[in-house]
CSV table of C-alpha atoms in Angstrom, one decimal:
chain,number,residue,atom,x,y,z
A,1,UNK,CA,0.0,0.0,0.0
A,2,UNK,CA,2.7,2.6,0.2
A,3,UNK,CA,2.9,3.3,-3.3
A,4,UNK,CA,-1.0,3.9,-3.5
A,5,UNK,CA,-0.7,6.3,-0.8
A,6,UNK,CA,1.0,9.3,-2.7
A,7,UNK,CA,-16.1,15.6,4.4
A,8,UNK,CA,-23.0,18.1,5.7
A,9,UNK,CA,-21.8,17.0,9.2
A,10,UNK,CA,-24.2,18.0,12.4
A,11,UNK,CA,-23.1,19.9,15.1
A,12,UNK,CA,-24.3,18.5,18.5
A,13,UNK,CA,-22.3,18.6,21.9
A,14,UNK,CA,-19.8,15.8,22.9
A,15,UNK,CA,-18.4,15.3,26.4
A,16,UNK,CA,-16.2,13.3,27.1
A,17,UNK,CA,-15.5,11.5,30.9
A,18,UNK,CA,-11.8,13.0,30.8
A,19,UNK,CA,-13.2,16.4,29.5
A,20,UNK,CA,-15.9,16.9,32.4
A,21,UNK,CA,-13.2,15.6,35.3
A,22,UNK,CA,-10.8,18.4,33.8
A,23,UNK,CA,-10.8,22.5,32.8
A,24,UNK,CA,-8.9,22.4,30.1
A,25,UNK,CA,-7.6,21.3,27.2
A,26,UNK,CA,-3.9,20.8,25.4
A,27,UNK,CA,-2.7,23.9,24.3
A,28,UNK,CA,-0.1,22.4,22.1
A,29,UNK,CA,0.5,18.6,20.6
A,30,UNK,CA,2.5,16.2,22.4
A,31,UNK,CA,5.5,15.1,20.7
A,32,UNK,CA,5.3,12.9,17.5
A,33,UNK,CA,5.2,9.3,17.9
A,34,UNK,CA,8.7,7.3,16.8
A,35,UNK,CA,8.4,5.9,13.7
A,36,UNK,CA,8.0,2.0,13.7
A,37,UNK,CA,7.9,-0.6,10.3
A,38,UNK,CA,5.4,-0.7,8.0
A,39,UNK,CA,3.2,-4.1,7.9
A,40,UNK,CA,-13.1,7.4,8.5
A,41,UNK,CA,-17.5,11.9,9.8
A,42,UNK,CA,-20.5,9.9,10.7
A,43,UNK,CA,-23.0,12.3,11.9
A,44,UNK,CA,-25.1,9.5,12.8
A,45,UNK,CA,-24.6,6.1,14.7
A,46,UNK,CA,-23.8,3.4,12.3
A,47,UNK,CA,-26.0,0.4,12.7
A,48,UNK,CA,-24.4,-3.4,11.6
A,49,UNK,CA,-27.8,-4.5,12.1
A,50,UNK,CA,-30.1,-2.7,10.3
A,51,UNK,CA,-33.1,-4.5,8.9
A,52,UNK,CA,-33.0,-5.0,4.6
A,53,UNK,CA,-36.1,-3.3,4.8
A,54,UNK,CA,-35.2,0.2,5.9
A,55,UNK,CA,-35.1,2.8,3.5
A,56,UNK,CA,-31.6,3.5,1.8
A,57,UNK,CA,-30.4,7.7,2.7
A,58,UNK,CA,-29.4,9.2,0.1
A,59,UNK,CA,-25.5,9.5,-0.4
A,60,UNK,CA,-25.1,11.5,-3.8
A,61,UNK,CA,-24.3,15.4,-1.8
A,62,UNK,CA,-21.1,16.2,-3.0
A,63,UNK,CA,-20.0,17.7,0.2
A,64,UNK,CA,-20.6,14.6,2.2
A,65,UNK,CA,-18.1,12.6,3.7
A,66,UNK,CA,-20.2,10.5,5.6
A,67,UNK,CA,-20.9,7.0,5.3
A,68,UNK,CA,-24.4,7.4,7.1
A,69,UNK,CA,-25.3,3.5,7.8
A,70,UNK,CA,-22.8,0.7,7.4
A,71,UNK,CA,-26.3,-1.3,5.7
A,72,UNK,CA,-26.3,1.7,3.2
A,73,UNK,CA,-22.8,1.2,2.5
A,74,UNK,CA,-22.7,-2.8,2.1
A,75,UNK,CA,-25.6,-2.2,-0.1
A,76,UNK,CA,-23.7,-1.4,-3.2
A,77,UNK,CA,-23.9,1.2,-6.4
A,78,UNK,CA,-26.7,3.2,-6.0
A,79,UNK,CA,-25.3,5.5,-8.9
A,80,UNK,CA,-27.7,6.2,-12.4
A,81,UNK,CA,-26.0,5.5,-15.2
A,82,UNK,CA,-24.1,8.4,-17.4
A,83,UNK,CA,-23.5,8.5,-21.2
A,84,UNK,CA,-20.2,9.9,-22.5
A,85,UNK,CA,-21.1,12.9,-22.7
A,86,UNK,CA,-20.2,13.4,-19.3
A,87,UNK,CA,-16.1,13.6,-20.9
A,88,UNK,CA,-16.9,17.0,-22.5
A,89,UNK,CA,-18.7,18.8,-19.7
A,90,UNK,CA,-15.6,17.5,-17.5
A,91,UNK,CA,-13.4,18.7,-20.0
A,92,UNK,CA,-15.3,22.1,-19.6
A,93,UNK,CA,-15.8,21.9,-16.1
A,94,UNK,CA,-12.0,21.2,-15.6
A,95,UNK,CA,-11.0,24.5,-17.9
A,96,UNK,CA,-13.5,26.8,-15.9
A,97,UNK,CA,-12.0,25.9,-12.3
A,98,UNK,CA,-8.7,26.3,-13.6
A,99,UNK,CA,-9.4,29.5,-15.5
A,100,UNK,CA,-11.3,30.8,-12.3
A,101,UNK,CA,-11.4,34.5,-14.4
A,102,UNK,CA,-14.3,36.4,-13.2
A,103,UNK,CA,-16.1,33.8,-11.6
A,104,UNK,CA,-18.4,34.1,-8.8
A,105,UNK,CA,-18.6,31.8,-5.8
A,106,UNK,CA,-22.0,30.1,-6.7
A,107,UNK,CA,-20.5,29.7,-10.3
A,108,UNK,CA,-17.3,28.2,-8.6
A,109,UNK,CA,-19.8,25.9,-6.1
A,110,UNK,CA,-22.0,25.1,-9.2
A,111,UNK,CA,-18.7,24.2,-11.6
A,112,UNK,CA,-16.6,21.9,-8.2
A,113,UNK,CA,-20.0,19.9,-7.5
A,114,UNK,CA,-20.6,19.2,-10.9
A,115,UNK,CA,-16.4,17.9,-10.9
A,116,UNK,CA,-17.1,16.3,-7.6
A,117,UNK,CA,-20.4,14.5,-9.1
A,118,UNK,CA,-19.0,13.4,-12.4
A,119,UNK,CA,-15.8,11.9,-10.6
A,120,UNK,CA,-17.6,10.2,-8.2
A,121,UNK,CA,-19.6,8.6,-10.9
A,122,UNK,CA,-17.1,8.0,-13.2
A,123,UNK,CA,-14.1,6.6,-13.2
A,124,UNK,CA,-12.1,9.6,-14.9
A,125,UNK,CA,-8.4,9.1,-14.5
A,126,UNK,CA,-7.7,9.6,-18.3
A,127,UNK,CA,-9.2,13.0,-17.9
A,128,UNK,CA,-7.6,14.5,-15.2
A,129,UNK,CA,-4.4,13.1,-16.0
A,130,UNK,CA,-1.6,15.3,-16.1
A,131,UNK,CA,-4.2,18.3,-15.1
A,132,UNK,CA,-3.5,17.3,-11.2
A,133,UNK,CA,-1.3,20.1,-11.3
A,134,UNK,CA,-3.2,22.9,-12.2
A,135,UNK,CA,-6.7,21.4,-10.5
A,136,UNK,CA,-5.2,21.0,-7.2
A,137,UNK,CA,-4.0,24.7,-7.0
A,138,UNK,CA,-7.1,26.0,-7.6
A,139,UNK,CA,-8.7,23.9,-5.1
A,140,UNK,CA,-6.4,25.2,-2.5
A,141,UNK,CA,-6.9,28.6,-3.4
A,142,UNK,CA,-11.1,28.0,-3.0
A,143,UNK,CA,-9.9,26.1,0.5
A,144,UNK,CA,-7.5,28.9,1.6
A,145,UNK,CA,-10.1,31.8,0.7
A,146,UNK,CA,-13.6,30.1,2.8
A,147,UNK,CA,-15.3,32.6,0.9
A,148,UNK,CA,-18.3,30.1,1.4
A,149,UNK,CA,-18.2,27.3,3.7
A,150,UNK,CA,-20.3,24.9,0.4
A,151,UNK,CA,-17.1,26.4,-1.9
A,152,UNK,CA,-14.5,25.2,0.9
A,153,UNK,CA,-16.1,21.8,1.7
A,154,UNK,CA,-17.0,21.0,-2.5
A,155,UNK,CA,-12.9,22.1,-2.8
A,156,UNK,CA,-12.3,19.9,-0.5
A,157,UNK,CA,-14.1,17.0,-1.4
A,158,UNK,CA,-13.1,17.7,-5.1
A,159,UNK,CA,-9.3,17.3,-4.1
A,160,UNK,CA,-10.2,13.9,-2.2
A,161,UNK,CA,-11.6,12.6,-5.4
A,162,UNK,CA,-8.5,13.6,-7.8
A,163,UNK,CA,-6.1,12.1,-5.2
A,164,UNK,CA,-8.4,8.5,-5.0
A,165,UNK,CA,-8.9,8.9,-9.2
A,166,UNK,CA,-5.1,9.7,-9.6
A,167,UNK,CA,-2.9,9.7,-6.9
A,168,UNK,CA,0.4,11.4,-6.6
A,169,UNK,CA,3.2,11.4,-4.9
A,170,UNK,CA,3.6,15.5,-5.0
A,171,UNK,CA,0.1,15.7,-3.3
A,172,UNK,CA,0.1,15.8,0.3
A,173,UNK,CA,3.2,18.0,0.2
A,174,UNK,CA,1.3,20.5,-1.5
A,175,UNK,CA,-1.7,20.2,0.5
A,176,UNK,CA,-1.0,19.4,4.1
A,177,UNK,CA,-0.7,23.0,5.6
A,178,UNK,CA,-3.7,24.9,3.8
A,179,UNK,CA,-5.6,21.6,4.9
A,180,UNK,CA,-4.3,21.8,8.5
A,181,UNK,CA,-4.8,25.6,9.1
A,182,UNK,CA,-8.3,25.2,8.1
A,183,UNK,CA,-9.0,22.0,11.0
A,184,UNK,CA,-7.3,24.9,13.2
A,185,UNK,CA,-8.4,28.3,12.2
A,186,UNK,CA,-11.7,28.0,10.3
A,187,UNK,CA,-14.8,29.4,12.1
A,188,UNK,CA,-16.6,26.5,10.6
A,189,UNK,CA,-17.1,23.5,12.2
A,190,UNK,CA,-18.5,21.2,9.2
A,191,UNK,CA,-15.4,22.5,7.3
A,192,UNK,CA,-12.8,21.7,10.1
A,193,UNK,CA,-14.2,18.0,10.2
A,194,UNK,CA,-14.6,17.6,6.5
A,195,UNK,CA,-10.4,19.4,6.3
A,196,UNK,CA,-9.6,16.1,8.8
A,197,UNK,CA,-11.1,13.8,6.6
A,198,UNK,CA,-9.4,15.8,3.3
A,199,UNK,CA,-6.2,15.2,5.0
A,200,UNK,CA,-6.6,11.5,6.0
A,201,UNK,CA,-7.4,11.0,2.3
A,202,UNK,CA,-4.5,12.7,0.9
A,203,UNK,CA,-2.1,11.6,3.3
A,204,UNK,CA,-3.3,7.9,2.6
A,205,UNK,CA,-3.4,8.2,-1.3
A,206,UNK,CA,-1.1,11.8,-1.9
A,207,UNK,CA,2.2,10.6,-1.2
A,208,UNK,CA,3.0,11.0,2.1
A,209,UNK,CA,6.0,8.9,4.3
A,210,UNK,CA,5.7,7.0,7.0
A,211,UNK,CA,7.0,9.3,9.2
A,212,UNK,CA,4.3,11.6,7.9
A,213,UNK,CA,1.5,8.9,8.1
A,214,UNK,CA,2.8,8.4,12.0
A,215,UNK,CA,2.9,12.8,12.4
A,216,UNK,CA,-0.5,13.1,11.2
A,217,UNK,CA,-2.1,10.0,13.5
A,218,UNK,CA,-0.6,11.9,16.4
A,219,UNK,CA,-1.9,15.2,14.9
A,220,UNK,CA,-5.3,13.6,14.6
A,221,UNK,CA,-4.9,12.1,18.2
A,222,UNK,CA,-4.7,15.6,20.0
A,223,UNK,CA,-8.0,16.4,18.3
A,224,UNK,CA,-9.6,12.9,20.4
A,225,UNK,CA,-7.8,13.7,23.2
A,226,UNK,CA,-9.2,17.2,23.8
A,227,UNK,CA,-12.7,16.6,22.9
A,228,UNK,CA,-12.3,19.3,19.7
A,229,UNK,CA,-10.7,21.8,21.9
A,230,UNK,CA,-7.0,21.3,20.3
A,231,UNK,CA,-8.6,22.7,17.2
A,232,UNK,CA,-10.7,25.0,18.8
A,233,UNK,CA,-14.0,23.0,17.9
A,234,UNK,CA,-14.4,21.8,22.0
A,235,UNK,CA,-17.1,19.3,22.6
A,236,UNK,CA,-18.4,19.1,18.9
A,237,UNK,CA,-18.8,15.8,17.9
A,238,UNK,CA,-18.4,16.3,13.8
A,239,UNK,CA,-14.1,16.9,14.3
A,240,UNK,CA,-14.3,14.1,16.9
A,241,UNK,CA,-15.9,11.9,14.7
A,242,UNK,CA,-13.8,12.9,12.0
A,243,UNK,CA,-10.7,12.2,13.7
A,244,UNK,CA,-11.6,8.8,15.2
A,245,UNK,CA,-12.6,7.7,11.6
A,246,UNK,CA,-9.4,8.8,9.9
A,247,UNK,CA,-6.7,7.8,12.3
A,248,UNK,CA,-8.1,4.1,12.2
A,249,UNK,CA,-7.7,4.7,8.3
A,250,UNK,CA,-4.2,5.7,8.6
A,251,UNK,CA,-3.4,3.3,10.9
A,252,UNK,CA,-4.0,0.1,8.7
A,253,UNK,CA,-1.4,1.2,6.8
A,254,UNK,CA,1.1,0.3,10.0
A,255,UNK,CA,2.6,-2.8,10.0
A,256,UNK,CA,3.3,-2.3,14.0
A,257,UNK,CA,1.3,-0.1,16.3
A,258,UNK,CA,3.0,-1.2,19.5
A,259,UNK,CA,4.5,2.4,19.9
A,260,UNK,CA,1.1,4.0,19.5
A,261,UNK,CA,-1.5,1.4,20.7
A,262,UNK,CA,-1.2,2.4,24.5
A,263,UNK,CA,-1.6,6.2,24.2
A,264,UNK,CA,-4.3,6.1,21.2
A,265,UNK,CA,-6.5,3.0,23.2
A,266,UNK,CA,-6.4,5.3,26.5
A,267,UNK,CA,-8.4,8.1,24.4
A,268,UNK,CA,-10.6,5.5,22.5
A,269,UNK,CA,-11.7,4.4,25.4
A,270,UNK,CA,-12.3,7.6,27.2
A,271,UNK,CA,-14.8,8.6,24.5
A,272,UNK,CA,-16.7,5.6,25.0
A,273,UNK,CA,-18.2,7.6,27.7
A,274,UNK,CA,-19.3,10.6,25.3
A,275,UNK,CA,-22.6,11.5,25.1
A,276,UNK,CA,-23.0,11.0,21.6
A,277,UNK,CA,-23.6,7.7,20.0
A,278,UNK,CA,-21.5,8.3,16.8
A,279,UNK,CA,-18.4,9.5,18.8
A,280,UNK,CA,-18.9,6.1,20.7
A,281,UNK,CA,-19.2,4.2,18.2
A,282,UNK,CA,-15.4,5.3,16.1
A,283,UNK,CA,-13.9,5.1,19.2
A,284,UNK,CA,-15.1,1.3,19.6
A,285,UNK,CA,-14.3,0.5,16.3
A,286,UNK,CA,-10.5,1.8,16.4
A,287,UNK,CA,-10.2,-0.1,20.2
A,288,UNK,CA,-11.4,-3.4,18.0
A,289,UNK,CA,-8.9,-2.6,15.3
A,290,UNK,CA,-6.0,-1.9,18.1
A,291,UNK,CA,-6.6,-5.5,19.3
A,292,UNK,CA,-6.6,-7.4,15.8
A,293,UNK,CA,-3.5,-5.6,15.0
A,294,UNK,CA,-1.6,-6.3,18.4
A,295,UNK,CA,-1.8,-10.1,16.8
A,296,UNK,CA,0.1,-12.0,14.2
A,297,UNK,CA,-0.4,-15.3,12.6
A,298,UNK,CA,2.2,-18.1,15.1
A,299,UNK,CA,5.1,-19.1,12.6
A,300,UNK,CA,7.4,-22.3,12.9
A,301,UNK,CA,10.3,-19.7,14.3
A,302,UNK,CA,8.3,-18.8,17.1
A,303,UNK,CA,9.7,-21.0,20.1
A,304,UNK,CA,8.0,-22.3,22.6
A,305,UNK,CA,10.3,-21.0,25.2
A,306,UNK,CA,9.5,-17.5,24.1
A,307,UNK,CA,5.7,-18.1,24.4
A,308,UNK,CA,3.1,-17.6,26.9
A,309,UNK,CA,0.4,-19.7,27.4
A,310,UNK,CA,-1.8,-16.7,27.3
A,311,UNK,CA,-0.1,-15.4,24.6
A,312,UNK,CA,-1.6,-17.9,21.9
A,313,UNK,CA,-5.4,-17.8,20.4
A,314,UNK,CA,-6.3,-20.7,18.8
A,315,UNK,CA,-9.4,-20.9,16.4
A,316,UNK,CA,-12.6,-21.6,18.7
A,317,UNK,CA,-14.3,-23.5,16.0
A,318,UNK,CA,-11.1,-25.4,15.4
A,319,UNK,CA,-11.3,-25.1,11.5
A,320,UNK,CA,-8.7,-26.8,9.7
A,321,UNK,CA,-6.1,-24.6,8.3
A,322,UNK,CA,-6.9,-21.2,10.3
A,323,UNK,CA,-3.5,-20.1,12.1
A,324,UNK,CA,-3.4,-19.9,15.8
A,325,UNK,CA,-2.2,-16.2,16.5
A,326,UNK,CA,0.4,-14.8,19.2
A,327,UNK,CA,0.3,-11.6,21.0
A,328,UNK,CA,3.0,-9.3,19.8
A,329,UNK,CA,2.2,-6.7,22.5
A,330,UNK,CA,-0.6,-5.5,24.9
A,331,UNK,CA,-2.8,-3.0,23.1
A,332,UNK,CA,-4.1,-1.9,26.5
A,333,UNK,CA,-3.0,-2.7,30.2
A,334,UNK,CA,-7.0,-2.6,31.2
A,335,UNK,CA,-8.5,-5.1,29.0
A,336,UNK,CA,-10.5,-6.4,32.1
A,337,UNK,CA,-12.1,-3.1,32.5
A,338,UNK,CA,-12.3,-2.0,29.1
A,339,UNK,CA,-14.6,-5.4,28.7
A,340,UNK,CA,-16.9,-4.4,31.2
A,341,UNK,CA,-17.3,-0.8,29.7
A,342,UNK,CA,-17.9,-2.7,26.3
A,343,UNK,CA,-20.1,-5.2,27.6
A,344,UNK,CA,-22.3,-2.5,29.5
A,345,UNK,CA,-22.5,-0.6,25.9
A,346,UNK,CA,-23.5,-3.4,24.4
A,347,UNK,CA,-26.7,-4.2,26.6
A,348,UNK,CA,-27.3,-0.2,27.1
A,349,UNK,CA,-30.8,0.6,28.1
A,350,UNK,CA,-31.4,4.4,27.8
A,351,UNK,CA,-33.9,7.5,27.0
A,352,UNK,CA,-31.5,9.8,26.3
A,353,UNK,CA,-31.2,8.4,22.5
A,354,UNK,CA,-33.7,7.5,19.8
A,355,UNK,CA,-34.2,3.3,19.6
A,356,UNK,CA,-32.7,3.5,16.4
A,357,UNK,CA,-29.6,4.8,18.4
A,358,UNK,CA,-29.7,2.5,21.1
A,359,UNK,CA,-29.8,-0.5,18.9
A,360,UNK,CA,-26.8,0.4,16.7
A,361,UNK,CA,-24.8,1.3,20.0
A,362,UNK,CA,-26.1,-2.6,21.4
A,363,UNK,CA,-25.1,-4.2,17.7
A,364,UNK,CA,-21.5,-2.9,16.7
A,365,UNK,CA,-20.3,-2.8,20.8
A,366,UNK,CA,-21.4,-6.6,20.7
A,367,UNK,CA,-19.1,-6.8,17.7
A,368,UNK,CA,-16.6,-4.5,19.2
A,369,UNK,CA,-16.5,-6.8,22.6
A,370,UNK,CA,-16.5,-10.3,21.1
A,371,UNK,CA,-13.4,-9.1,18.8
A,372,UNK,CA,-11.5,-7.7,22.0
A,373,UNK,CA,-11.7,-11.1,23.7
A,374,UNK,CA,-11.6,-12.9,20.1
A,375,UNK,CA,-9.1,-11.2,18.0
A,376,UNK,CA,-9.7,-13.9,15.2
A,377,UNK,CA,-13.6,-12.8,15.3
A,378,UNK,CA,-14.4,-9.5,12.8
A,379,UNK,CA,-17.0,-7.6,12.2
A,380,UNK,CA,-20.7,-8.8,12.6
A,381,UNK,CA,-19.2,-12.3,13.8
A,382,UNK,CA,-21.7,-15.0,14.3
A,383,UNK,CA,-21.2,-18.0,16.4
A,384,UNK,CA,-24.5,-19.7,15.5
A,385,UNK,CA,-24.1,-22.9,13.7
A,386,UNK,CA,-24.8,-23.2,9.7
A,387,UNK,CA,-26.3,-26.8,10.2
A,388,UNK,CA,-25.6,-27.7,6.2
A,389,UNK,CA,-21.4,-27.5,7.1
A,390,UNK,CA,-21.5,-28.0,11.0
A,391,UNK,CA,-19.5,-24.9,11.4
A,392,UNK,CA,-20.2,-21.6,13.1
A,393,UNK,CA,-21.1,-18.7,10.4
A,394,UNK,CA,-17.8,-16.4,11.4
A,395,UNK,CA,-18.3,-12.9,9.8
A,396,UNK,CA,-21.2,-12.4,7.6
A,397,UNK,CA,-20.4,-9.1,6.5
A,398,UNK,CA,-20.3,-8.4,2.8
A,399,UNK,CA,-20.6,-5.6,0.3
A,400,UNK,CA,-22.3,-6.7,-2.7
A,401,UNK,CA,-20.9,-5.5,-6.1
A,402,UNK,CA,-23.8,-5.8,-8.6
A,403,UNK,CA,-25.2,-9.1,-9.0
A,404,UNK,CA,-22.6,-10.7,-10.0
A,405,UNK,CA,-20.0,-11.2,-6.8
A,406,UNK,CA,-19.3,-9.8,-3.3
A,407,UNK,CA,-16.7,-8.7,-1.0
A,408,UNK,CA,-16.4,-10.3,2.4
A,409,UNK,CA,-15.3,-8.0,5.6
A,410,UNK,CA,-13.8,-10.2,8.1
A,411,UNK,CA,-11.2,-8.1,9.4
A,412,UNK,CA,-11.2,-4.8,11.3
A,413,UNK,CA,-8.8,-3.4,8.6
A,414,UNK,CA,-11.0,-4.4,5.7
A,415,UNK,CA,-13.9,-2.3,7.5
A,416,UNK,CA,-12.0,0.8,8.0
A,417,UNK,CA,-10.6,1.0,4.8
A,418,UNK,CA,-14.2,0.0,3.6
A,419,UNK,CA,-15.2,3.6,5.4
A,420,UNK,CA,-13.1,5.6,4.2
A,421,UNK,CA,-13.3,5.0,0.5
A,422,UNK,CA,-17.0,5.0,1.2
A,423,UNK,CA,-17.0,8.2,2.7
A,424,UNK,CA,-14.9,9.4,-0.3
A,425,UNK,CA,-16.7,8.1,-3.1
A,426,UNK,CA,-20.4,8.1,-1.9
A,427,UNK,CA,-22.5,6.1,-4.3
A,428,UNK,CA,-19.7,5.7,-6.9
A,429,UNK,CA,-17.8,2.9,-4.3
A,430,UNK,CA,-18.7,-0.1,-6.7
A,431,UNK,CA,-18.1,2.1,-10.1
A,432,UNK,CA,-14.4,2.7,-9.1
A,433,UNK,CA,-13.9,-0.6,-7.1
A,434,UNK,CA,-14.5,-2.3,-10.6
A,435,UNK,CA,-12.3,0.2,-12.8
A,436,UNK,CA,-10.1,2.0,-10.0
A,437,UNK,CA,-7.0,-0.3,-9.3
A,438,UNK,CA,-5.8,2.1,-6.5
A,439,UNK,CA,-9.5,1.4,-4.9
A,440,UNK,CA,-9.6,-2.1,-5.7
A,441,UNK,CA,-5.8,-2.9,-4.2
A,442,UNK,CA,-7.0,-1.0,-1.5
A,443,UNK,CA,-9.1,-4.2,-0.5
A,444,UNK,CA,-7.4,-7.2,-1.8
């Protein structure tokens, strides 16, 4: 994945346990983590359990970057279809953002959503290629300028669709610091979440090294850690969100977490006491991902000698051919309390939420619990029996792509990758996982 590495959100009030027990917040970020070896905003609660029945949301506004219901993602292409003419009007679409000559701000929101709509829809790489640099400067100067906060997020959201269409190695170099300085200066708190999801994508697909990735996880981090008030958004759950959602992206590009794992888990779980379900919900599905990564699959050159007995997980089912996996490090000292939060989560009777809400917290903290004392298990595990092969079902959660095949999610990884390309490419996900090869690598 290194080479293929080179977002219309609610306000509401978050509050963290840490954030009520204390008066402030960082004023600066901690030091960046040390670099170790290589091996995604919701503004509602995502549900794993939603019934086929519910009514799809509609995910074609070009300044959304969220995902809205993991059932609406797995659901597939929801897209119309386009004839060619759609090359020309890019063509002319492309000229008049580059041009920018006497254009007004709703001519310049009218021309980036039609760009942002036509690439999400299309698979266009042929036509922005070798454009990337002119289109990206005049995204940044639309992003630099806020003269509207629709121009800022569709600029935005454009330039996460030419780095996922065509990435480059000269991206995130170009754009990390207009991208930053709006997440910490902008009076706007839908553009300051949708800048952190901008930069997750860039930094993932625009080039960026390791050392970068690792900078901008801790960057990130500090947002988590102060409840929004390291970025001056305190307490608003859209940055929060946005932050949760993109670190986990980032950090399934790291082979090894063991550097990070302690700090990051102690704010994960921290905001599993927020107040809002959505904030809840990215924290417990980065804690999940902490604990599959903190495993590996046992090798012949691990000795015995060198192994605890508590150090080995061996398939439950006992299925022929699945590896038993050792610990390589504790992803958190507390995993004994951390189950009992996640188990209390997961059977959460309250009035302070909708239903709706209550049962997508009880669904994916279920999930989120059986994976931290099951590291084999993935999302949406299930341990009844399919009585046709005798075995337990495992994870049973798939995206479909047309008719013809699907994609199965069985790993943490898978899901938050999954996410973040969703939250990128909206209804177009299926178009550019058939045609896209950066997308389709993305998820082998």
């Amino acid at each position: 994945m290194h080479d293929l590495r080179r977002q219309a959100l609610e306000s509401g009030k978050t509050v963290s346990r840490k954030a009520r027990s204390k008066n402030g917040s960082p004023a600066s970020s901690r030091p960046n983590s040390a670099p170790s070896s290589r091996a995604t905003s919701r503004s509602r609660a995502v549900s794993r359990a939603g019934s086929d029945e519910e009514e799809n949301g509609n995910l074609s506004d070009e300044t959304s970057f969220s995902t809205n219901s993991i059932d609406e993602l797995l659901n597939g292409d929801a897209s119309d279809p386009i004839t060619d003419a759609w090359r020309a009007d890019l063509a002319d679409r492309i000229q008049e953002l580059i041009d920018r000559k006497r254009s007004s701000v709703q001519g310049r929101e009218k021309c980036l959503a039609i760009y942002v709509r036509t690439l999400t829809s299309q698979y266009a790489e042929e036509d922005i290629r070798g454009k990337e640099s002119e289109l990206v400067p005049a995204f940044l100067k639309s992003i630099k300028a806020e003269t509207s906060e629709r121009e800022t997020i569709l600029a935005m959201k454009a330039l996460a669709m030419t780095v996922v269409t065509s990435p480059s190695d000269l991206i995130y170099e170009a754009v990390a610091s207009p991208l930053k300085r709006v997440i910490s200066d902008s009076h706007s708190i839908a553009s300051k979440a949708a800048a952190v999801h901008c930069l997750g994508t860039c930094t993932f697909f625009g080039g960026a090294s390791d050392d970068e990735i690792l900078d901008n996880m801790a960057y990130i981090l500090e947002i988590v850690a102060s409840d929004g008030g390291f970025i001056d958004a305190q307490d608003e759950p859209a940055p929060v969100v946005a932050a949760l959602e993109e670190w986990g992206a980032l950090s399934t590009l790291m082979e090894d977490l063991a550097g990070e794992s302690e700090e990051a888990a102690e704010y994960f779980v921290d905001q599993l006491s927020s107040s809002d379900p959505a904030v809840q919900i990215a924290a417990g599905e980065n804690i999940a991902l902490l604990y599959e990564k903190s495993y590996r699959s046992l090798t012949e050159d691990d000795g015995p000698a060198d192994l605890g007995e508590n150090d080995i997980i061996s398939d439950p089912d006992g299925i022929p051919g699945v590896p038993k996996l050792i610990k390589n490090y504790d992803p958190y000292r507390r995993t004994d309390i951390l189950k009992d939060t996640l188990s209390d989560l997961a059977k959460l009777n309250t009035r302070r939420i909708s239903k709706k809400e209550q049962k997508s917290l009880r669904t994916n903290f279920a999930d989120i619990l059986d994976s931290v004392e099951y590291p084999t298990h993935g999302p949406r595990y299930q341990n009844a029996i399919d009585h046709e092969t005798g075995k337990r079902y495992g994870s049973r959660m798939t995206v479909r792509i047309h008719k013809e095949g699907v994609m199965r999610i069985d790993r943490w990884w898978k899901l938050h990758r999954l996410q973040a390309l969703r939250r990128v490419l909206q209804s177009g996900f299926v178009t550019h996982y058939e045609r896209n090869p950066v997308v389709f690598e993305s998820l082998p």
